PDB file of C-alpha atoms in Angstrom:
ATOM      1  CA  UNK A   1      23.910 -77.751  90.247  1.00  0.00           C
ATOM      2  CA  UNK A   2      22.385 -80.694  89.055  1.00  0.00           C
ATOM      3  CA  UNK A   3      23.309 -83.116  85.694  1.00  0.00           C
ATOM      4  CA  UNK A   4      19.240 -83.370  85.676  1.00  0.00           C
ATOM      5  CA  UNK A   5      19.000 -79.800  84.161  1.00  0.00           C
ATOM      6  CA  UNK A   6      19.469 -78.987  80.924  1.00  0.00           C
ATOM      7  CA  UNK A   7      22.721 -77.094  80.669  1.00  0.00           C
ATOM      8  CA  UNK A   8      23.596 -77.215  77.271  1.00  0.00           C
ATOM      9  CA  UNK A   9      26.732 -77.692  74.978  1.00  0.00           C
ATOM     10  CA  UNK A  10      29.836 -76.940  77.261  1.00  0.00           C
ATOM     11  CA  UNK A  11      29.156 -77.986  80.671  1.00  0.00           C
ATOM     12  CA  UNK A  12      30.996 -81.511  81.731  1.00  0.00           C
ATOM     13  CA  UNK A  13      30.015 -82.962  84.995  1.00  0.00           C
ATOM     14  CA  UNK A  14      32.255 -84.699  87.113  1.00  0.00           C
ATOM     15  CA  UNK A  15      31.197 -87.941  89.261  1.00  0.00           C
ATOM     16  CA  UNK A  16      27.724 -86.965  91.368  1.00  0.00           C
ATOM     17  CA  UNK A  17      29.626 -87.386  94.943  1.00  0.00           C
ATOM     18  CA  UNK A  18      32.083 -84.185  93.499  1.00  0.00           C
ATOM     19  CA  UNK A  19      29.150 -82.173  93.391  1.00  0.00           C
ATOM     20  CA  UNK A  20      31.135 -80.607  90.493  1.00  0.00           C
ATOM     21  CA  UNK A  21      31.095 -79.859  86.977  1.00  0.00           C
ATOM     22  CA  UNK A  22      32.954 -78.372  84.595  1.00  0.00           C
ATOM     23  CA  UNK A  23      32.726 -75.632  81.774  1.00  0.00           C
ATOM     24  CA  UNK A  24      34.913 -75.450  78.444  1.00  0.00           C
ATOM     25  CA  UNK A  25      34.568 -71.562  77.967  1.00  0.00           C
ATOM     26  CA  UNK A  26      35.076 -72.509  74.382  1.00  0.00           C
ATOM     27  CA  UNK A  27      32.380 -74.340  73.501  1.00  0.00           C
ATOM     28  CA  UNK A  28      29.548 -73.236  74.811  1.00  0.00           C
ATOM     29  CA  UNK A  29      26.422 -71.403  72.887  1.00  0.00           C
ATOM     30  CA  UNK A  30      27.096 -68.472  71.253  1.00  0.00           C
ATOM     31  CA  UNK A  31      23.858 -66.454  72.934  1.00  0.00           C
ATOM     32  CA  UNK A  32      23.319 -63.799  75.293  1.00  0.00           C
ATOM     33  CA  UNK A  33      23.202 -66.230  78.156  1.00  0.00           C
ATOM     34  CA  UNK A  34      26.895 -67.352  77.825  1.00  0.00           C
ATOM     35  CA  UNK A  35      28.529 -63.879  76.988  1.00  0.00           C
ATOM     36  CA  UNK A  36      29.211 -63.137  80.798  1.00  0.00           C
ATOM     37  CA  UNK A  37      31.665 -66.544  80.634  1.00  0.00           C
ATOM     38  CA  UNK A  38      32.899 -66.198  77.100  1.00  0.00           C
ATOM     39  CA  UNK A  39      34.518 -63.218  77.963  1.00  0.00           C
ATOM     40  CA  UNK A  40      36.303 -65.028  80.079  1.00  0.00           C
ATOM     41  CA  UNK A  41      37.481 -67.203  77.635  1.00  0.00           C
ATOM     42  CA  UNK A  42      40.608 -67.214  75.492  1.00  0.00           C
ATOM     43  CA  UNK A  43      41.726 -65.458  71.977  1.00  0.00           C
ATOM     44  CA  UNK A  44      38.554 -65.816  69.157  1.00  0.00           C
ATOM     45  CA  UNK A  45      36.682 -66.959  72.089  1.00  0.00           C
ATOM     46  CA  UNK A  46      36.799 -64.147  73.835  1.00  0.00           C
ATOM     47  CA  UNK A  47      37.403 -61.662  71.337  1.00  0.00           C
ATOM     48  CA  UNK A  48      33.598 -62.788  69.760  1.00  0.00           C
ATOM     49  CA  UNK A  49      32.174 -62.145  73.334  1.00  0.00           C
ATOM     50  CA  UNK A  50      33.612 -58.713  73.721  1.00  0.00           C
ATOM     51  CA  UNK A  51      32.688 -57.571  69.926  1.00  0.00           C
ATOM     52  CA  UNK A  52      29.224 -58.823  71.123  1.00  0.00           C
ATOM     53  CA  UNK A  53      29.363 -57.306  74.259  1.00  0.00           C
ATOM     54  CA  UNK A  54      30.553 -53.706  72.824  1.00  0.00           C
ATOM     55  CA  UNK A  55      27.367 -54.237  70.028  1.00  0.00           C
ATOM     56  CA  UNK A  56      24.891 -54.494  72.910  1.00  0.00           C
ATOM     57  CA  UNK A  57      22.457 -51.381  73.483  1.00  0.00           C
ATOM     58  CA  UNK A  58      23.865 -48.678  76.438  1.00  0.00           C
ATOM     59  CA  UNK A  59      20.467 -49.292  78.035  1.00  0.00           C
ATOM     60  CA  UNK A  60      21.368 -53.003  78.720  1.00  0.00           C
ATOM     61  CA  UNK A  61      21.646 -53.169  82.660  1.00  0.00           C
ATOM     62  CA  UNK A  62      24.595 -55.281  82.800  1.00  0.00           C
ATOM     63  CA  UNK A  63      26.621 -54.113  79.920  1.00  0.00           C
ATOM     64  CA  UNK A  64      28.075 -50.821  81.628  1.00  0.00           C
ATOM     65  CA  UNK A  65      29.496 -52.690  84.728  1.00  0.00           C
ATOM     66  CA  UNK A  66      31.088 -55.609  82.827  1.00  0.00           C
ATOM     67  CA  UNK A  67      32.745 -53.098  80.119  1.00  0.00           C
ATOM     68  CA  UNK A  68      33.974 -50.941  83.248  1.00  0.00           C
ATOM     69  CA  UNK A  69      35.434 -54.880  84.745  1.00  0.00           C
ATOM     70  CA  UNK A  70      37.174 -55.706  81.498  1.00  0.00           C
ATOM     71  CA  UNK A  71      38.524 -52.199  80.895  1.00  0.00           C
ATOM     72  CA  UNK A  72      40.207 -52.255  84.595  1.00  0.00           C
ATOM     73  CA  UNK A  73      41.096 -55.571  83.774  1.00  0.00           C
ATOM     74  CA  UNK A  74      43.054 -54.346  81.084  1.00  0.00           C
ATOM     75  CA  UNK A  75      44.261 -51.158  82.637  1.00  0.00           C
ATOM     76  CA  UNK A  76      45.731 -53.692  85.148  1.00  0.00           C
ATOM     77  CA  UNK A  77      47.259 -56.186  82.463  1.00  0.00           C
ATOM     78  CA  UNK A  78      49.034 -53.146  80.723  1.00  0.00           C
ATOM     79  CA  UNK A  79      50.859 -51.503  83.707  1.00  0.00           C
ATOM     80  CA  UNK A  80      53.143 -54.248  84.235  1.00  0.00           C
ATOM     81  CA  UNK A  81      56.017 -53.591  83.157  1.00  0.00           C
ATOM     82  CA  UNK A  82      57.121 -57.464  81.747  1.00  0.00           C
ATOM     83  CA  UNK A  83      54.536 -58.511  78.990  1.00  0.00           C
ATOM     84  CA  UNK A  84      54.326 -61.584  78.383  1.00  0.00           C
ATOM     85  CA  UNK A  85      52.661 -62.926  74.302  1.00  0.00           C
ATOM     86  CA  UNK A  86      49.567 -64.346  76.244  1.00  0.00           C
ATOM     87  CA  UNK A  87      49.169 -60.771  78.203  1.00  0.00           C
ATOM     88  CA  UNK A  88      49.783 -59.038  74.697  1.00  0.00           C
ATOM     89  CA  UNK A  89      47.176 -61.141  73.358  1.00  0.00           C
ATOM     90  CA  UNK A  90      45.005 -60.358  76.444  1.00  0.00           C
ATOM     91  CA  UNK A  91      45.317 -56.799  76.190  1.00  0.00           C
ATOM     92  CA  UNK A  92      44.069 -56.824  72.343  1.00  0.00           C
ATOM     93  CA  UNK A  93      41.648 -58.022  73.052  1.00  0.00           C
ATOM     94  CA  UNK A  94      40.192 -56.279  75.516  1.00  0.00           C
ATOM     95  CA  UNK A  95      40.965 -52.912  73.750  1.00  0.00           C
ATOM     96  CA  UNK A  96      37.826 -52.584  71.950  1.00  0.00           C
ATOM     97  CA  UNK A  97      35.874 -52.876  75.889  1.00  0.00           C
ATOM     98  CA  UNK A  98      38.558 -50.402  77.120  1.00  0.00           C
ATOM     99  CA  UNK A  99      37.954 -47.903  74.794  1.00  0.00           C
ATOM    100  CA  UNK A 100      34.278 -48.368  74.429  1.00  0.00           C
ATOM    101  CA  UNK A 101      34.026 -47.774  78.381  1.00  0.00           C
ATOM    102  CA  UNK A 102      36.473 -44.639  78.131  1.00  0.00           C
ATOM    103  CA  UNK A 103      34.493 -42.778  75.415  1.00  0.00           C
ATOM    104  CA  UNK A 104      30.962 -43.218  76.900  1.00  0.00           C
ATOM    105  CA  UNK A 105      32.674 -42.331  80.366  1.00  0.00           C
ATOM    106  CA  UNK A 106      33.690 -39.084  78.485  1.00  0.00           C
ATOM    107  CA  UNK A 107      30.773 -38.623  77.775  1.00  0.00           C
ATOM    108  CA  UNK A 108      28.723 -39.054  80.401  1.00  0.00           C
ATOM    109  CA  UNK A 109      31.337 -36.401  82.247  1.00  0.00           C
ATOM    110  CA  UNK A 110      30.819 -34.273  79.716  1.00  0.00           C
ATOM    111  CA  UNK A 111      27.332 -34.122  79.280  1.00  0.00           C
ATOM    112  CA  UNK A 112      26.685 -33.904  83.449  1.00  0.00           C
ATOM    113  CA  UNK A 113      28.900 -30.623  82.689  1.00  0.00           C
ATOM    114  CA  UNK A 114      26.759 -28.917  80.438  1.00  0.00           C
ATOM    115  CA  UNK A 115      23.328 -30.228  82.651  1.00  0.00           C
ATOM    116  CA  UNK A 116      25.374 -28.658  85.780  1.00  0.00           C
ATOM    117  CA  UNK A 117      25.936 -25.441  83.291  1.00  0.00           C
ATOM    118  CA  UNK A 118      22.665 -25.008  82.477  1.00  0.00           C
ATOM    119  CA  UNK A 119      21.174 -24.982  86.092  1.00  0.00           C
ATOM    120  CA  UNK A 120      23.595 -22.892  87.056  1.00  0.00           C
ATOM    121  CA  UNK A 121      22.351 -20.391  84.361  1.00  0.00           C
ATOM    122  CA  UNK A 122      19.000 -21.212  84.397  1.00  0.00           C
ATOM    123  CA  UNK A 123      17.509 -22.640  87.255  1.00  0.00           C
ATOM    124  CA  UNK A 124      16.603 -25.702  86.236  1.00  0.00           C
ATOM    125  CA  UNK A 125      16.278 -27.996  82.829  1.00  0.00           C
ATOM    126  CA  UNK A 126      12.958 -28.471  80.894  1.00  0.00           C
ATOM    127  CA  UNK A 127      12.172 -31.226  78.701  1.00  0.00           C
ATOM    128  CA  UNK A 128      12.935 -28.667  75.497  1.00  0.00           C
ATOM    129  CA  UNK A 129      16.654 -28.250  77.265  1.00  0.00           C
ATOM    130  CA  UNK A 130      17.260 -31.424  77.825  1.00  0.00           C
ATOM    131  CA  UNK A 131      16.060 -32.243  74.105  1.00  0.00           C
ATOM    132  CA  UNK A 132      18.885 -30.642  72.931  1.00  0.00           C
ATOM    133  CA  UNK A 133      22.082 -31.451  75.474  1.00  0.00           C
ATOM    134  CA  UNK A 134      23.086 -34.440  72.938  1.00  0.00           C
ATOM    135  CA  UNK A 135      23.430 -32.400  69.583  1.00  0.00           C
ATOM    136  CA  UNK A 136      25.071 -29.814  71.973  1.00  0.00           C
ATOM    137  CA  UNK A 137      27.662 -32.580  72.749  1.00  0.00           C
ATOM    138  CA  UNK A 138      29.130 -32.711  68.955  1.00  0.00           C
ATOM    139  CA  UNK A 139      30.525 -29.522  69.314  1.00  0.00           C
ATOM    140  CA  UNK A 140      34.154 -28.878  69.759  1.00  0.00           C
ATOM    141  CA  UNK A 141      34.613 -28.058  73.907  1.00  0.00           C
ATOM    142  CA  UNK A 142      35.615 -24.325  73.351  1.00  0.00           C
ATOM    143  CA  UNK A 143      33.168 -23.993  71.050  1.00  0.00           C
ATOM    144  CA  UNK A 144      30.509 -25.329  73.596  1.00  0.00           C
ATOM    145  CA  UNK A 145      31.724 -23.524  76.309  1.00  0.00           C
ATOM    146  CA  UNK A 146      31.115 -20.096  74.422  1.00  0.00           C
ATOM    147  CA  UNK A 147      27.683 -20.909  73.806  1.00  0.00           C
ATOM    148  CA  UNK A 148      26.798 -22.371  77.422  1.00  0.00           C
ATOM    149  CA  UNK A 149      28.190 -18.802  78.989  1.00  0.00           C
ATOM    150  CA  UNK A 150      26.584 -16.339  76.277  1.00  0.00           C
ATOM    151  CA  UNK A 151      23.399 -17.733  74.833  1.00  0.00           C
ATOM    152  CA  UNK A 152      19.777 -17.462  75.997  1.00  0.00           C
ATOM    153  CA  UNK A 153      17.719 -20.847  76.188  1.00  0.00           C
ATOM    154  CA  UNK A 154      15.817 -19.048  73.378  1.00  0.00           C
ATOM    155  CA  UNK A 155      19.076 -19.223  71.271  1.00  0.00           C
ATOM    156  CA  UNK A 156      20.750 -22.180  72.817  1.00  0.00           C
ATOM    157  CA  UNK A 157      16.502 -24.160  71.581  1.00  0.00           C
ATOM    158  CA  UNK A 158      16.650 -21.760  67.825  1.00  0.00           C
ATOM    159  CA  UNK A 159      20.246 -23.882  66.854  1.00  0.00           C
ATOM    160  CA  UNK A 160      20.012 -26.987  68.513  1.00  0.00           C
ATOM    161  CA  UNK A 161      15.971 -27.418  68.858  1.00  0.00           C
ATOM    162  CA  UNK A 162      13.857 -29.580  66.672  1.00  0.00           C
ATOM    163  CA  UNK A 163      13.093 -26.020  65.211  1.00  0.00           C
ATOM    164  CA  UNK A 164      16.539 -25.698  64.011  1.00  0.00           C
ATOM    165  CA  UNK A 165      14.770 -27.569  60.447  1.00  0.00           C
ATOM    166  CA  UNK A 166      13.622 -24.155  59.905  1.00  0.00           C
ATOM    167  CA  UNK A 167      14.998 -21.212  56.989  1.00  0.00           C
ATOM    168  CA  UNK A 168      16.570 -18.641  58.413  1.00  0.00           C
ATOM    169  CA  UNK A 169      15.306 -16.560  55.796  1.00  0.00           C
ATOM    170  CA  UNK A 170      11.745 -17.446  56.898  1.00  0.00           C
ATOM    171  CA  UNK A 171      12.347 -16.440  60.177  1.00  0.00           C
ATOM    172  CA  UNK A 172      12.400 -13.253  61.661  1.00  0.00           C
ATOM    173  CA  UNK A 173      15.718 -11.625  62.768  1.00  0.00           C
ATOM    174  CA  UNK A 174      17.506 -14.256  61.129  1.00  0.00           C
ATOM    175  CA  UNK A 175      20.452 -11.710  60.267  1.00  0.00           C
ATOM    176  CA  UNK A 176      20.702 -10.897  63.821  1.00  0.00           C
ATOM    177  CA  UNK A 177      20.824 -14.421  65.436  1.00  0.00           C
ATOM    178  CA  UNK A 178      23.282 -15.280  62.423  1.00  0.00           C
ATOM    179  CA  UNK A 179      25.292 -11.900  63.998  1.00  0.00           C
ATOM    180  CA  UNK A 180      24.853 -13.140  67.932  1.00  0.00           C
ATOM    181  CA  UNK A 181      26.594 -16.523  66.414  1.00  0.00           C
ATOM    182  CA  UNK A 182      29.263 -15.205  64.797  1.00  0.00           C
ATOM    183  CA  UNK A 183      29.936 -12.895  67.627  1.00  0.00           C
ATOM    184  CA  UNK A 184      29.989 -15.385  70.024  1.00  0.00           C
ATOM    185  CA  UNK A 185      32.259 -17.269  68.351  1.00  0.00           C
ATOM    186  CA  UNK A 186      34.737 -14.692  67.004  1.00  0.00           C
ATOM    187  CA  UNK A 187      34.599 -12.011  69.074  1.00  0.00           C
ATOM    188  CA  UNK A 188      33.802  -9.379  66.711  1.00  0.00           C
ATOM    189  CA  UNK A 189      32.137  -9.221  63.191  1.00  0.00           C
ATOM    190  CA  UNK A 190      34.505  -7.287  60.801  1.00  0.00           C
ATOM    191  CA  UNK A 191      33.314  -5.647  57.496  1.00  0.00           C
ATOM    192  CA  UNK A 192      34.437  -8.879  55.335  1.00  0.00           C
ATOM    193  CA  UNK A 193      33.007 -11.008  57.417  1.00  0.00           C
ATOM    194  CA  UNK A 194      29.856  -9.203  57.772  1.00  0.00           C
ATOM    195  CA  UNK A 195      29.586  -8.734  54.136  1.00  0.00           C
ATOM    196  CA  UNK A 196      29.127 -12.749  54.053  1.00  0.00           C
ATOM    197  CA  UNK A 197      25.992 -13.145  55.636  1.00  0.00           C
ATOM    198  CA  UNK A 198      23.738 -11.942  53.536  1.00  0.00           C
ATOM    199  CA  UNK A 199      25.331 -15.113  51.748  1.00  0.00           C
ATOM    200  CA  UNK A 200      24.820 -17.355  54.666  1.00  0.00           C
ATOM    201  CA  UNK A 201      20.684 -16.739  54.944  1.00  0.00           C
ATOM    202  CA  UNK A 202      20.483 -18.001  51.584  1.00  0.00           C
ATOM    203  CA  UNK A 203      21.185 -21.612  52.905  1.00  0.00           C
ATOM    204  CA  UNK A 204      17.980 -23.511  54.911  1.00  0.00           C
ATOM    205  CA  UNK A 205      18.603 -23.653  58.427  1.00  0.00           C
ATOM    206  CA  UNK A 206      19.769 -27.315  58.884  1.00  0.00           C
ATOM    207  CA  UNK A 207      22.496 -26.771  56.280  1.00  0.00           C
ATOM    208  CA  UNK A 208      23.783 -23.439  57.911  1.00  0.00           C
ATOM    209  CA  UNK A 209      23.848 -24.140  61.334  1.00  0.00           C
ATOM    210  CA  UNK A 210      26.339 -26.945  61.373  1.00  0.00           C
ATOM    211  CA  UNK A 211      28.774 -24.560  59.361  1.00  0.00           C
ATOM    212  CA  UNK A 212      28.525 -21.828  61.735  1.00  0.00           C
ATOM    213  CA  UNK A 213      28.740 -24.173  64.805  1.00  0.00           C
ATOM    214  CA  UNK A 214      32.013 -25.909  63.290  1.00  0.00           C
ATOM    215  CA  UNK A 215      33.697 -23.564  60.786  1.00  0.00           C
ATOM    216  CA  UNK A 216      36.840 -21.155  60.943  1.00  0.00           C
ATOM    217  CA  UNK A 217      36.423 -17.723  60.297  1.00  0.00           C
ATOM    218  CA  UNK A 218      38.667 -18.502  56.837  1.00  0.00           C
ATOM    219  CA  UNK A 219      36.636 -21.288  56.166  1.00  0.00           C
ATOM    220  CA  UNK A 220      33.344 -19.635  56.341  1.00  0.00           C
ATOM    221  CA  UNK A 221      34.687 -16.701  54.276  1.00  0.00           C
ATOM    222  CA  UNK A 222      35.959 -19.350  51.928  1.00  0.00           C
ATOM    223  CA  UNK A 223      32.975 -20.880  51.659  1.00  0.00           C
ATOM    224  CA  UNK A 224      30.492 -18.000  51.130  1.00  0.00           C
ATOM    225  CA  UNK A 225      32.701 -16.086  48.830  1.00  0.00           C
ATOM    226  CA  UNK A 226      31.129 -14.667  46.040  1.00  0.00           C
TER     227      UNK A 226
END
C-alpha cells in the first residue's frame, strides 16, 4: 500500500516507516468499489451499503456469498441471549441481507426440487421444460406437487409454456384439459362444478389459467356463476 496511489476520500495514512494506513468506513465513496467495506461500517453507513447490496442483480458473482456472510453474521448476533442497543441496531440492519439470502435460498431449494421431479418423471429436462420451472414456482407447494406427479410435459408446456397466451376456445380439447385441471386439483368434477366450465372457456387463456392454478373450488364457482 502506497500514499503514491490514488486511494480516494477515506483512506488516512499513517507515517511511511508504519507501513500503515487507515480507513474511516464512513466516508468513503459511495460506489460499487467501497460496498464490500461499507457494510462493514456503522448505522446509515452500513444500512446504505446493504440496501445497495440487496438492489444488486442475482447474477453479480460476489453478491450471493457476502449476503450469505452478513445473514450468518446476523444469525450469530441474534442467538445471544443478552442484546445489547448497538447489537439491536446491528441486527436491523442486517435484516433486509438476512431475509434477502433466506428467500432466494428457498428458492433455489425449491426449484432444484421440481428439476429433480421432472427427471425423475421424465428422463431428462429440455430447454421448453426448463422454460417453464420459474412460472411453475408461483404456485402454492400442494398445488405444485399435484401437477409435478399427474401431468404430462404436454400439459405441464399447454399452462405454463409461452403457448399458454393462447384461447382455450381456439384450441382443441380445451374442455378436456380445463377437466384434467380441475381434476387434478379437486379430485373429482361434480355436476355444479362441471356446469361452470363451459363458463370458464369463454375467458382467453392467460386470464384463465392463473384462476384455475390458484382458485378454491368456492371461489371458482363464485366467480363463474351465472
Amino acid at each position: 500500500m502506497s500514499q503514491d496511489e490514488n486511494w480516494g476520500e477515506g483512506v488516512y495514512f499513517l507515517p511511511e516507516f508504519q507501513r500503515t494506513a487507515l480507513v474511516a468506513i464512513n466516508q468513503l465513496p459511495v460506489n460499487q468499489d467501497t460496498l464490500w467495506l461499507r457494510v462493514l461500517g456503522k448505522r446509515r453507513t452500513q444500512q446504505q451499503a446493504i440496501d445497495e447490496l440487496v438492489g444488486l442483480p442475482q447474477e453479480n458473482p460476489r453478491r450471493r456469498n457476502i449476503l450469505e456472510i452478513l445473514a450468518n453474521w446476523r444469525i450469530n448476533v441474534g442467538s445471544s441471549e443478552t442484546l445489547s442497543n448497538a447489537d439491536r441496531e446491528l441486527i436491523m440492519n442486517l435484516s433486509p441481507a438476512y431475509f434477502k439470502w433466506r428467500e432466494e435460498t428457498l428458492q433455489e431449494g425449491r426449484r432444484q426440487m421440481v428439476e429433480n421431479f421432472l427427471r425423475v418423471r421424465f428422463g431428462e429436462i429440455d430447454a421448453e421444460l426448463e422454460a417453464i420451472i420459474a412460472p411453475m414456482l408461483q404456485l402454492p407447494p400442494d398445488v405444485l406437487t399435484r401437477l409435478l406427479l399427474n401431468f404430462s410435459p404436454e400439459e405441464l408446456l399447454l399452462w405454463f409454456g409461452e403457448g399458454s397466451g393462447r384461447d382455450l376456445r381456439l384450441s382443441e380439447g380445451g374442455r378436456e384439459k380445463v377437466e384434467n385441471l380441475l381434476r387434478v386439483r379437486f379430485g373429482e368434477i361434480d355436476a355444479e362444478l362441471a356446469d361452470k366450465i363451459a363458463a370458464m372457456l369463454e375467458l382467453p387463456h392467460q386470464e384463465l389459467t392463473p384462476l384455475l392454478l390458484t382458485r378454491s373450488r368456492q371461489e371458482l364457482l363464485e366467480r363463474f356463476a351465472r
